[in-house]
Coordinates of C-alpha atoms in Angstrom, one line a residue:
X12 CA 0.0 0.0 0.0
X13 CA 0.9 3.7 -0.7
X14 CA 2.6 5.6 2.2
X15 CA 1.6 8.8 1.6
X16 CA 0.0 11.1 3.9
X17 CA -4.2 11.0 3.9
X18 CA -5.7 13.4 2.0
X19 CA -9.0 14.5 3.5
X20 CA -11.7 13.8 1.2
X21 CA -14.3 16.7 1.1
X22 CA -14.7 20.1 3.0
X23 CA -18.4 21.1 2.8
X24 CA -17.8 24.7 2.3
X25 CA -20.4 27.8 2.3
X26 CA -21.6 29.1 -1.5
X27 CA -24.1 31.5 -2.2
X28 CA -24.5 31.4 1.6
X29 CA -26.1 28.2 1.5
X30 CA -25.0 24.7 2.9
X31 CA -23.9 23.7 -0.5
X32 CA -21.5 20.4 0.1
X33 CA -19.1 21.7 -1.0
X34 CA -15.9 21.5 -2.7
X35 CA -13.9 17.9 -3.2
X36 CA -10.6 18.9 -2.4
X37 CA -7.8 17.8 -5.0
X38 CA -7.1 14.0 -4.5
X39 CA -4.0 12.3 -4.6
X40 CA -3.7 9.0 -6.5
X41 CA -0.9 6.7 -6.9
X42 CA -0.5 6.9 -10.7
X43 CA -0.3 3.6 -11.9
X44 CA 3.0 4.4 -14.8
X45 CA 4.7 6.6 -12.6
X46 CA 3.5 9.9 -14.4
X47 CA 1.4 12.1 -13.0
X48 CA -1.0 12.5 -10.6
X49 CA -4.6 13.6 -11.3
X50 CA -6.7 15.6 -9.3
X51 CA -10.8 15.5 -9.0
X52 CA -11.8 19.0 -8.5
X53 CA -15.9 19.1 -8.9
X54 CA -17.4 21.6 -6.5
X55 CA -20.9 22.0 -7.9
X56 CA -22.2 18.0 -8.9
X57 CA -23.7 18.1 -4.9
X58 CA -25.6 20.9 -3.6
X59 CA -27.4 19.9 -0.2
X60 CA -28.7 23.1 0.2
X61 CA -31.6 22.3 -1.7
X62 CA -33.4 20.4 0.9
X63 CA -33.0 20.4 4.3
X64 CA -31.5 17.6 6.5
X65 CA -34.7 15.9 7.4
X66 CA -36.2 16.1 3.5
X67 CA -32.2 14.4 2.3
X68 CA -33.1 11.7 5.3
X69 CA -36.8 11.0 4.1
X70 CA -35.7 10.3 0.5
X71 CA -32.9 8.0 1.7
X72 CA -35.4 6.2 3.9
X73 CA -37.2 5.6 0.5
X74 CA -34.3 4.6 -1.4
X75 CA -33.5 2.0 1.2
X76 CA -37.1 0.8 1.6
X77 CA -37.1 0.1 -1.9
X78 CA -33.6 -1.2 -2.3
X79 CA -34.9 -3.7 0.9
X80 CA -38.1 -4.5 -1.4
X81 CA -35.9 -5.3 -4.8
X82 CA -33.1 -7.1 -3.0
X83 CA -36.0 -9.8 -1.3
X84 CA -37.4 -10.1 -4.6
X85 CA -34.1 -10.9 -6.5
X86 CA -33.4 -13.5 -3.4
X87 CA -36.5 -14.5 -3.1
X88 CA -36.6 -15.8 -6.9
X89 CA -32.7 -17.0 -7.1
X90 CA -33.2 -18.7 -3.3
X91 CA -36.4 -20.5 -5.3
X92 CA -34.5 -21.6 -8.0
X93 CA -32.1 -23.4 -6.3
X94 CA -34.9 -25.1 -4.2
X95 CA -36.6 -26.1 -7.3
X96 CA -33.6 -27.3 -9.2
X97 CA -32.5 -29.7 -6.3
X98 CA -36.2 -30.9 -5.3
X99 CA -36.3 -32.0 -9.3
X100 CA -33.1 -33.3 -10.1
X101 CA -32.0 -34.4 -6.7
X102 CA -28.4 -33.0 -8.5
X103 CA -26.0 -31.9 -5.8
X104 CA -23.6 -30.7 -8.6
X105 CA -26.6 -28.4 -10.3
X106 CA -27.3 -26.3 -7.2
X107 CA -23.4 -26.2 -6.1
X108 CA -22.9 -24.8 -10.0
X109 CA -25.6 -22.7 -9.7
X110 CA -24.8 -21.2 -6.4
X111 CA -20.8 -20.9 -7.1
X112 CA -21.4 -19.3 -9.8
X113 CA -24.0 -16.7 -8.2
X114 CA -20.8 -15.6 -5.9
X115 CA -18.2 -15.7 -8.3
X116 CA -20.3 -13.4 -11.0
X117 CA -20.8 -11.1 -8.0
X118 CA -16.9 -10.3 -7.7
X119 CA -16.2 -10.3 -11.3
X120 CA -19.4 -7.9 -12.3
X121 CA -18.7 -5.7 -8.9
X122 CA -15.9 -3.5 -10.5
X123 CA -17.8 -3.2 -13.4
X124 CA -20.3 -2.0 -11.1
X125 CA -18.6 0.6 -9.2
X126 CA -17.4 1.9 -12.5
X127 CA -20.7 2.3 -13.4
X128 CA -22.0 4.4 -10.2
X129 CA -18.6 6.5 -10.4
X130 CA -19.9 7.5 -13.8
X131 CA -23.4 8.5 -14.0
X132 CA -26.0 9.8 -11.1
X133 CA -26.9 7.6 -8.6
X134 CA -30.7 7.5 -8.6
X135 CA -30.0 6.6 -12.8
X136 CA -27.7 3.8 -11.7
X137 CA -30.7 2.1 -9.3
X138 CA -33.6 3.0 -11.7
X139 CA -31.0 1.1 -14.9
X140 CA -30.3 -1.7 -12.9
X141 CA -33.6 -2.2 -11.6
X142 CA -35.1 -1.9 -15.6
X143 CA -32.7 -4.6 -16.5
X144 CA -33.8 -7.0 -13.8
X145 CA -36.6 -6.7 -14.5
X146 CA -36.5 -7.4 -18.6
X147 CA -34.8 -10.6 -17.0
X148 CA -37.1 -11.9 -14.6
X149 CA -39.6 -11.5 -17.9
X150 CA -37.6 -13.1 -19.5
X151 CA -37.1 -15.9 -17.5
X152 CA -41.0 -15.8 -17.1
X153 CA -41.6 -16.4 -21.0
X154 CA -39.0 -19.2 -21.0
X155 CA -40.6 -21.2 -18.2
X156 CA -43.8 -20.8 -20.2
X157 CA -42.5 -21.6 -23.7
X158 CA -40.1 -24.2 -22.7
X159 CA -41.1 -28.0 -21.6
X160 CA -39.8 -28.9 -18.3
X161 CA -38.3 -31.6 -18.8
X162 CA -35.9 -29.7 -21.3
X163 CA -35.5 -26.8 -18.2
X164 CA -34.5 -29.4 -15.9
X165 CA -32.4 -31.4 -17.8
X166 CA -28.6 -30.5 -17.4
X167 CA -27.8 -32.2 -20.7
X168 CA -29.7 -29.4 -22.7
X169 CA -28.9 -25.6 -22.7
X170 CA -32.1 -24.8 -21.5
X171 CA -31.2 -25.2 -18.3
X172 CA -28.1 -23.6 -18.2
X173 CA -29.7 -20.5 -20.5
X174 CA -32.7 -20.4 -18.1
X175 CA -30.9 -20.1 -14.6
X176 CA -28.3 -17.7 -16.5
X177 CA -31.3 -15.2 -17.0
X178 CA -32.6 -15.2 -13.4
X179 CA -28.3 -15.4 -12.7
X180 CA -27.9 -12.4 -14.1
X181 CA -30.8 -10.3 -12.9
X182 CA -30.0 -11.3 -9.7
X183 CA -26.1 -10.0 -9.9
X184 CA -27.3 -6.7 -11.4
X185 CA -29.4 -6.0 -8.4
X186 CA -26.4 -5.4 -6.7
X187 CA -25.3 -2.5 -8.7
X188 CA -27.9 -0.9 -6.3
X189 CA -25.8 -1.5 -3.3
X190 CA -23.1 0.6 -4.2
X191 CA -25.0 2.9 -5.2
X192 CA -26.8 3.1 -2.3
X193 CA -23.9 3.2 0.0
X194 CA -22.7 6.6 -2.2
X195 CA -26.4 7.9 -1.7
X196 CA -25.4 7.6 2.3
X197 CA -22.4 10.4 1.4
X198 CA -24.6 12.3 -0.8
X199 CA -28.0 12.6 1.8
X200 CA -27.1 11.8 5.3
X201 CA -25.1 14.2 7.6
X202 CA -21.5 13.0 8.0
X203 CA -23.0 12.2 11.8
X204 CA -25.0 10.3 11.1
X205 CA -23.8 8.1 8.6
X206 CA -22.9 5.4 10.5
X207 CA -26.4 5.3 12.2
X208 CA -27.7 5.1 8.5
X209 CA -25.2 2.2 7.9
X210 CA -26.2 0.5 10.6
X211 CA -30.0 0.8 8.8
X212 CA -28.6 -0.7 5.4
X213 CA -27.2 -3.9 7.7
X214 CA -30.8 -4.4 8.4
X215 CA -32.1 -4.9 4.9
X216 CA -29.4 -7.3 4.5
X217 CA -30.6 -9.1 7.6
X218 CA -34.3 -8.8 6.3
X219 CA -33.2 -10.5 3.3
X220 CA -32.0 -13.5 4.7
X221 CA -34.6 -13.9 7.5
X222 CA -37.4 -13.5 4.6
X223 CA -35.9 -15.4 1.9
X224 CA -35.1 -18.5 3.8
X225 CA -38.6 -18.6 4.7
X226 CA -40.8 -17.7 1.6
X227 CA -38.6 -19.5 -0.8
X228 CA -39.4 -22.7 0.2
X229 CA -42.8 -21.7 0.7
X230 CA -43.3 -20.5 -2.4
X231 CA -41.9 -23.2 -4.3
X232 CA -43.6 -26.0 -2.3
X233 CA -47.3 -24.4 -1.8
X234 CA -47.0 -22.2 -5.5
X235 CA -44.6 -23.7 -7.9
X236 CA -42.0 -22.5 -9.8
X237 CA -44.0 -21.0 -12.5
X238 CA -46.1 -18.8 -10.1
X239 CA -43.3 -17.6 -7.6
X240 CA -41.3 -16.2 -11.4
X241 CA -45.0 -14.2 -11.6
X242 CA -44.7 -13.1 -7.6
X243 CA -41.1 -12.0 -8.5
X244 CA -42.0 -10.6 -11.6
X245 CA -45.0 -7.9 -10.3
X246 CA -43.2 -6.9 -7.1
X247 CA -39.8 -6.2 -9.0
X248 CA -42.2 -3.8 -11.8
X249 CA -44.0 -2.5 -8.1
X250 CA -40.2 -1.8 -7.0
X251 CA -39.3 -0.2 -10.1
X252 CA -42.6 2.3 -10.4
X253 CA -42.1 3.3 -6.8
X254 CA -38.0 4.2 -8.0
X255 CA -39.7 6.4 -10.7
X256 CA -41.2 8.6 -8.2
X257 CA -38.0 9.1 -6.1
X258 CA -36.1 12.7 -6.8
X259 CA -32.8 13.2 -5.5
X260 CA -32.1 16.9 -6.4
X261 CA -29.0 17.3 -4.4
X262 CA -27.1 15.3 -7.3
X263 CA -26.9 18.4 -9.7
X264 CA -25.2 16.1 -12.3
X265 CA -22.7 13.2 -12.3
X266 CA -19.9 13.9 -10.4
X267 CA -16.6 14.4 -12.6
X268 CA -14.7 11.4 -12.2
X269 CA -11.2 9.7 -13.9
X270 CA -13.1 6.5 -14.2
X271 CA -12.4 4.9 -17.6
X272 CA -14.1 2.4 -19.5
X273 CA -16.7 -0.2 -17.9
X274 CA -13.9 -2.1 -16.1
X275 CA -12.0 0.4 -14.5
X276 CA -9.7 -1.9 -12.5
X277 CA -6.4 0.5 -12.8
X278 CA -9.1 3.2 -11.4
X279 CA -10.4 1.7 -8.4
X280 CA -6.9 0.7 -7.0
X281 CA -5.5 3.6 -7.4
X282 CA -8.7 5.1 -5.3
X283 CA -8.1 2.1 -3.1
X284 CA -4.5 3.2 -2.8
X285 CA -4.7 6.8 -2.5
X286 CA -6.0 6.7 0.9
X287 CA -3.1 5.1 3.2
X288 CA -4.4 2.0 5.0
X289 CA -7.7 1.6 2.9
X290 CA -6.2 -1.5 1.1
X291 CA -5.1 -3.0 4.0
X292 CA -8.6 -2.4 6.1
X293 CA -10.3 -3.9 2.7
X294 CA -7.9 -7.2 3.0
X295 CA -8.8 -7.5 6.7
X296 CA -12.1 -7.4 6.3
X297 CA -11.5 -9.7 3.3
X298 CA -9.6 -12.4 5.8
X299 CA -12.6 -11.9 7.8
X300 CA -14.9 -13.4 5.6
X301 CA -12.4 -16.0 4.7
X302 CA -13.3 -17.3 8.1
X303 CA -16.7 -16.8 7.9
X304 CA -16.7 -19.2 4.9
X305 CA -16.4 -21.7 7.5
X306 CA -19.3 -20.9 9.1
X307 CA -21.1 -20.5 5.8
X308 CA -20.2 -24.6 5.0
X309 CA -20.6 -25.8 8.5
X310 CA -23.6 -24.1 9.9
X311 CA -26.0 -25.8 8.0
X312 CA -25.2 -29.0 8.8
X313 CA -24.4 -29.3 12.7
X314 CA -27.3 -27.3 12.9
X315 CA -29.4 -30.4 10.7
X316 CA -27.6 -33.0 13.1
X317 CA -29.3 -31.0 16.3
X318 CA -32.6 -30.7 14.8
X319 CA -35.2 -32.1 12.3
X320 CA -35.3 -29.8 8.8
X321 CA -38.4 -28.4 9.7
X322 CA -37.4 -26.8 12.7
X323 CA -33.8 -26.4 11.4
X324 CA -35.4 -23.7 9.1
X325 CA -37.2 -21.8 11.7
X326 CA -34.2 -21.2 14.0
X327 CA -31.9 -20.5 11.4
X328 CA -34.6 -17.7 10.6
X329 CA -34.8 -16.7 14.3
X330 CA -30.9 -16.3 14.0
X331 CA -31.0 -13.8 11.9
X332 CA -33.1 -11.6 13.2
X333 CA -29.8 -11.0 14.8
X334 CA -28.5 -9.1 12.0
X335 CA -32.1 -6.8 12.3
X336 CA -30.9 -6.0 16.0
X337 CA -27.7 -4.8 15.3
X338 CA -28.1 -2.7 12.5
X339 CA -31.0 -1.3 15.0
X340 CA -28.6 -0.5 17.6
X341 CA -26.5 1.5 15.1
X342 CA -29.0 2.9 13.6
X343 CA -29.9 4.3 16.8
X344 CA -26.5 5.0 19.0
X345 CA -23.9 4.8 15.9
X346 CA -20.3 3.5 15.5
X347 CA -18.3 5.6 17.9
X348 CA -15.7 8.0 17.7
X349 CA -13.5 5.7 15.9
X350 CA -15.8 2.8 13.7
X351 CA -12.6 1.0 12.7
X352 CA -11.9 0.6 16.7
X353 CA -15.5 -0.6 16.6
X354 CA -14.7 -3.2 13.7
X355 CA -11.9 -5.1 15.2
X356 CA -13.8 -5.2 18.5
X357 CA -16.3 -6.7 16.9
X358 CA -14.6 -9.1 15.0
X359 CA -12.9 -10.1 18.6
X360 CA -16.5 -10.6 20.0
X361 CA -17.4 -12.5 16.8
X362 CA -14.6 -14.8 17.4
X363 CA -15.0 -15.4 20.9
X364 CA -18.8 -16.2 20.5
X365 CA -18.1 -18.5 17.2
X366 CA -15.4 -20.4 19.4
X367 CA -17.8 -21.4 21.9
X368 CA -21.2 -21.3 20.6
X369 CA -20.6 -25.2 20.0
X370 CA -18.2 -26.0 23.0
X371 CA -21.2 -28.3 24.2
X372 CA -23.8 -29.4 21.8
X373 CA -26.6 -27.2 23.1
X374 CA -29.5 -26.6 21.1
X375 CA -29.8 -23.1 23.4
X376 CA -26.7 -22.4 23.5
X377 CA -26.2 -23.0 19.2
X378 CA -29.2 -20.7 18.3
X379 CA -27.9 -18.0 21.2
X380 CA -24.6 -18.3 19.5
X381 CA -25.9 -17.6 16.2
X382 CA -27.4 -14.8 17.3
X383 CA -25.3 -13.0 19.2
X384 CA -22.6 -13.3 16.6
X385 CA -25.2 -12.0 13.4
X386 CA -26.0 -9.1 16.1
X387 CA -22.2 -8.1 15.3
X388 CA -22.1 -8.9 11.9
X389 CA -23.4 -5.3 10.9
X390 CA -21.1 -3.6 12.8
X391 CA -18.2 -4.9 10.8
X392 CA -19.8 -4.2 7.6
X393 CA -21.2 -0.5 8.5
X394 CA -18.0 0.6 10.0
X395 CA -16.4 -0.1 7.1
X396 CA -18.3 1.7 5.1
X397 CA -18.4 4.5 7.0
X398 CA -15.1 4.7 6.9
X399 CA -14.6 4.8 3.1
X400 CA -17.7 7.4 2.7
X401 CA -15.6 9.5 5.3
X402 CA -12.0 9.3 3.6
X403 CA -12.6 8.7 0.1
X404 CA -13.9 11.1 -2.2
X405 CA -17.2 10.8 -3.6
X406 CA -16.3 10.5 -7.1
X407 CA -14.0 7.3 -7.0
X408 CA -16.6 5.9 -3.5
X409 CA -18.5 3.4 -6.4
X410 CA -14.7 2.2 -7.9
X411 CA -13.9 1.2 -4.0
X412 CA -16.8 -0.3 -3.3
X413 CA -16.9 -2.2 -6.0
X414 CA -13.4 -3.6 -5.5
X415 CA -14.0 -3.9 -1.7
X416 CA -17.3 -6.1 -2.7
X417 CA -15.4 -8.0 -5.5
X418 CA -12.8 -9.5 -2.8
X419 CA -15.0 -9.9 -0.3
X420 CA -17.6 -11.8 -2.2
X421 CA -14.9 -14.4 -3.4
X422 CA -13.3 -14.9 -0.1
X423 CA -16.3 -16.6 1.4
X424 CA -17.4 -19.0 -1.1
X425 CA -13.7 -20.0 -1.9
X426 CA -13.5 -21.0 2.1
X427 CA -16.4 -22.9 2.1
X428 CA -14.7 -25.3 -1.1
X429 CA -11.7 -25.5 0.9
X430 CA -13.4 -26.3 4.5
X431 CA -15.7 -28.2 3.4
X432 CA -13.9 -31.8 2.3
X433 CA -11.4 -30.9 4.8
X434 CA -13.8 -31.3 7.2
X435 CA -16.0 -34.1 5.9
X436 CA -13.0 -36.3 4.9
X437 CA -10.7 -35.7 8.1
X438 CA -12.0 -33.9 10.9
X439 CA -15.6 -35.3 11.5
X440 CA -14.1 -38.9 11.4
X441 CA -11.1 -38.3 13.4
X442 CA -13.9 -36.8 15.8
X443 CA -16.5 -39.8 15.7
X444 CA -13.4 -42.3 16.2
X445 CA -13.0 -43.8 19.2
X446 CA -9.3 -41.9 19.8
X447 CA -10.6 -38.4 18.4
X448 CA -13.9 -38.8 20.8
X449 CA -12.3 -39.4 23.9
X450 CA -9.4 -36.4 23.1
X451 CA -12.0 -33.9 22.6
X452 CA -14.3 -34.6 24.9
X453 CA -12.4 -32.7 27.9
X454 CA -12.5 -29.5 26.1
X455 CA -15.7 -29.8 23.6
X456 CA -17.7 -32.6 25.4
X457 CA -19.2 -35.6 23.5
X458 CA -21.8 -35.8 20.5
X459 CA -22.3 -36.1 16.8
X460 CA -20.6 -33.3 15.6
X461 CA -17.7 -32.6 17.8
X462 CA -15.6 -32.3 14.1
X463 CA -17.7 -29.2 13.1
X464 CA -17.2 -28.1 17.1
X465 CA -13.5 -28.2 16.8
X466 CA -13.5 -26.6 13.2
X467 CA -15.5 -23.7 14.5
X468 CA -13.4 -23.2 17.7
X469 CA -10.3 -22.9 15.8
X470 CA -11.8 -20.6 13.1
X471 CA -12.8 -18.5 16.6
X472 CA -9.3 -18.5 17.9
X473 CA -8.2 -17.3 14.4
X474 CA -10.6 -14.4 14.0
X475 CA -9.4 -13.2 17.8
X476 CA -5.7 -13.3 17.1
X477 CA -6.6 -11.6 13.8
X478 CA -8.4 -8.8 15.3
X479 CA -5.8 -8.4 18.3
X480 CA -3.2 -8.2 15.8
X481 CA -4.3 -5.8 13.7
X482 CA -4.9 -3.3 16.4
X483 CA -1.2 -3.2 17.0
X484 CA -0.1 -2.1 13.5
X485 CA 0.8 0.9 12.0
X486 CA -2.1 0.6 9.1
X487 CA -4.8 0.8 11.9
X488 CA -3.7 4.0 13.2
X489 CA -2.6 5.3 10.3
X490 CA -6.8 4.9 8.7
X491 CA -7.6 6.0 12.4
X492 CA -6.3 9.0 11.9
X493 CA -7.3 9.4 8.0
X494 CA -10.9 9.4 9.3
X495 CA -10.2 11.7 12.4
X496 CA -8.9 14.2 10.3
X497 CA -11.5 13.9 7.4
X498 CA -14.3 13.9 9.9
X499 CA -12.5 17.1 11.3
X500 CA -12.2 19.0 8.0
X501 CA -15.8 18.6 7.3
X502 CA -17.0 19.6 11.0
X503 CA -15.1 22.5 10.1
X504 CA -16.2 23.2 7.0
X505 CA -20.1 22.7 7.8
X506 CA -19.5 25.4 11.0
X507 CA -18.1 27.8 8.8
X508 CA -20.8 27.1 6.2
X509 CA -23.7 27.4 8.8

């Protein structure tokens, strides 16, 4: 990473004797050939003193209410898919295809993405993306009704593969509403408050999962296939009228930008790199879900050797309501002084709790566990975006995203491969031996799934030694600082403007 001092990103500054946000000061970039450095200099694409504060915050409210509605929908429909796939075909190696791929077209598509936001207005971004899913999930709809099933489900033809590459797709575009919305956050919310409204965004995520992991299964069992495309189709067209009606005024015009081309890869790490530490906060909380992947692969199925799938389902579901709590409690006391103090705390208190959340097989102590570690899940995941809206500079915020999604997307997924046979090949039967049984049982007690238990407990260890680590280095005082400073300048700036 670059070792240049931080540049502070904005400086809201007083024009026309309004509370114009105002001008982006010059940003320094690593140039990638050595030559030299541009600067971003845009001081009229934002003006918030159009609205007030509490008119910006009402319009966010219904940008995230709608990005909440479109992002169930897209899971709702690719969540059902993968049901119905596996209840047909019975075809482990369909749904692990299917699913794979889902992750890994997420981090190849997400710099793409933030290219895209970097490039044209916000609000245009959602209302594109949410058109094109939408001309998908039609899409998809006409197939399923042109198209025999028996050709759809057979893996042989390219029906199959053409038909869950359409929903595939219109689910990965979605997410170009993401990072937009997390640039809306900069553009509408107070700096004060951004971290509340962070915390806000973590709840629709944790909505997402609770809802999808319920009505998907629903839905395809009770509805079909055909019908729950139909439910998917009419609320994504209901999400898209309602984005029509949204005005965001305060984006005068696209912010001017060095973003090139629709892959700007160059771009976004030099905007990674320009801010000293950013890379390195971006790879932690990449190694942090690297370890969740573990999680990911094993949950699931220590939780189906404590209980029957029926009830499996509606625990996992009480779990993460979790997530809704702890964007709650941000949403209402924030991040602190310092959110990237907050992070590695977290991720501390995230390993402690997925160390011992299986020390005894407990079906109370399991679902607490859960619980209390997807309570701290949206801490991690707002203080880091808090911090990039703080110390990068609007115009290259979509690039970084982007890139921060792209290698955080792949890290969990490519865990879950590894962990997985290591685990099912090597660990569970050392565990149910004879030998393994009577070694762990001091420290994890006796059961079934004492291999999971021990996988999990090192996993924990990991994540606390991680987190400990890392708040002895130079990169985590070094952002620390980056974000004091920015958060100063702008204080500053919004005094002398008021």
């Amino acid at each position: 990473m670059t070792e240049q001092e931080p540049v502070p990103p904005r400086a809201a500054a007083a024009s026309d004797g309004g509370k114009r946000l105002g001008e982006d000061v010059a940003v320094a970039s690593a140039a990638p050939d050595g030559g030299d450095v541009p600067h971003l200099t845009d001081p009229d694409a934002v003006d918030t003193s159009v609205r007030t504060p509490a008119q910006r915050s009402r319009t966010f409210a219904g940008i995230l209410v709608n990005t909440a509605a479109a992002n169930l929908t897209t899971s709702y429909l690719w969540f059902a898919l993968t049901f119905w796939v596996y209840l047909e075909t019975r075809n482990v190696i369909a749904t692990g295809v299917v699913g794979g791929a889902y992750m890994l077209l997420i981090a190849a598509s997400s710099i793409s993405f933030g290219t895209f936001v970097d490039r044209y207005r916000k609000l245009g971004v959602m209302r594109f993306a949410a058109a094109f899913t939408l001309v998908m999930f039609a899409l998809s709809g006409a197939m399923f009704l042109l198209t025999p099933t028996a050709w759809l489900l057979d893996l042989a033809r390219p029906w199959f593969w053409v038909f869950t590459l359409v929903i595939l797709i219109g689910a990965v575009v979605e997410n170009m509403r993401n990072i937009a919305l997390s640039t809306t956050v900069t553009i509408l919310i107070e700096p004060d408050r951004r971290a509340n409204a962070n915390g806000l965004v973590g709840m629709v995520q944790g909505l997402m999962f609770i809802v999808t992991s319920v009505l998907s299964g629903l839905s395809v069992g009770l509805l079909g296939m055909g019908w729950t495309i139909a439910v998917a189709l009419a609320l994504t067209a209901l999400a898209f009228l309602h984005l029509l009606t949204l005005r965001m005024p305060e984006e005068v015009r696209a912010a001017a930008t060095d973003a090139h081309g629709s892959f700007d890869l160059r771009g976004s790490l030099a905007a990674v790199l320009a801010i000293s530490g950013l890379f390195a906060l971006i790879l932690f909380s990449t190694f942090n879900n690297f370890i969740g992947g573990v999680y990911m692969a094993l949950m699931d199925p220590y939780g189906l050797e404590m209980f029957p799938v029926e009830l499996w389902g509606i625990f996992s579901a009480v779990g993460f309501t979790g997530i809704l709590v702890g964007g709650a409690l941000i949403g209402k006391f924030g991040l602190g002084s310092n959110p990237l103090r907050t992070l590695l705390l977290a991720v501390a208190l995230m390993g402690f709790l997925g160390a011992v959340f299986t020390i005894r097989e407990w079906a109370w102590l399991y679902i607490a566990g859960i619980w209390a570690y997807l309570v701290l899940v949206p801490f991690v995941e707002a203080a880091e975006q808090t911090v990039i809206q703080q110390v990068v500079p609007l115009q290259r915020q979509g690039r970084v995203f982007g890139f921060a999604m792209a290698f955080e997307s792949a890290a969990s997924p490519v865990t879950a491969f590894l962990i997985a046979p290591i685990a099912q090949f090597w660990i569970i039967p050392y565990a149910r031996s004879a030998d393994g049984a009577a070694q762990l049982a001091p420290l994890l007690g006796e059961g079934t799934s004492r291999g999971i238990a021990l996988v999990f407990l090192v996993a924990g260890v990991i994540m606390i030694i991680a987190a400990v680590l890392a708040f002895l280095t130079p990169v985590y005082r070094r952002v620390s600082a980056s974000y004091a400073q920015a958060a100063a300048e702008e204080a500053r700036a919004t005094d002398t403007a008021a």
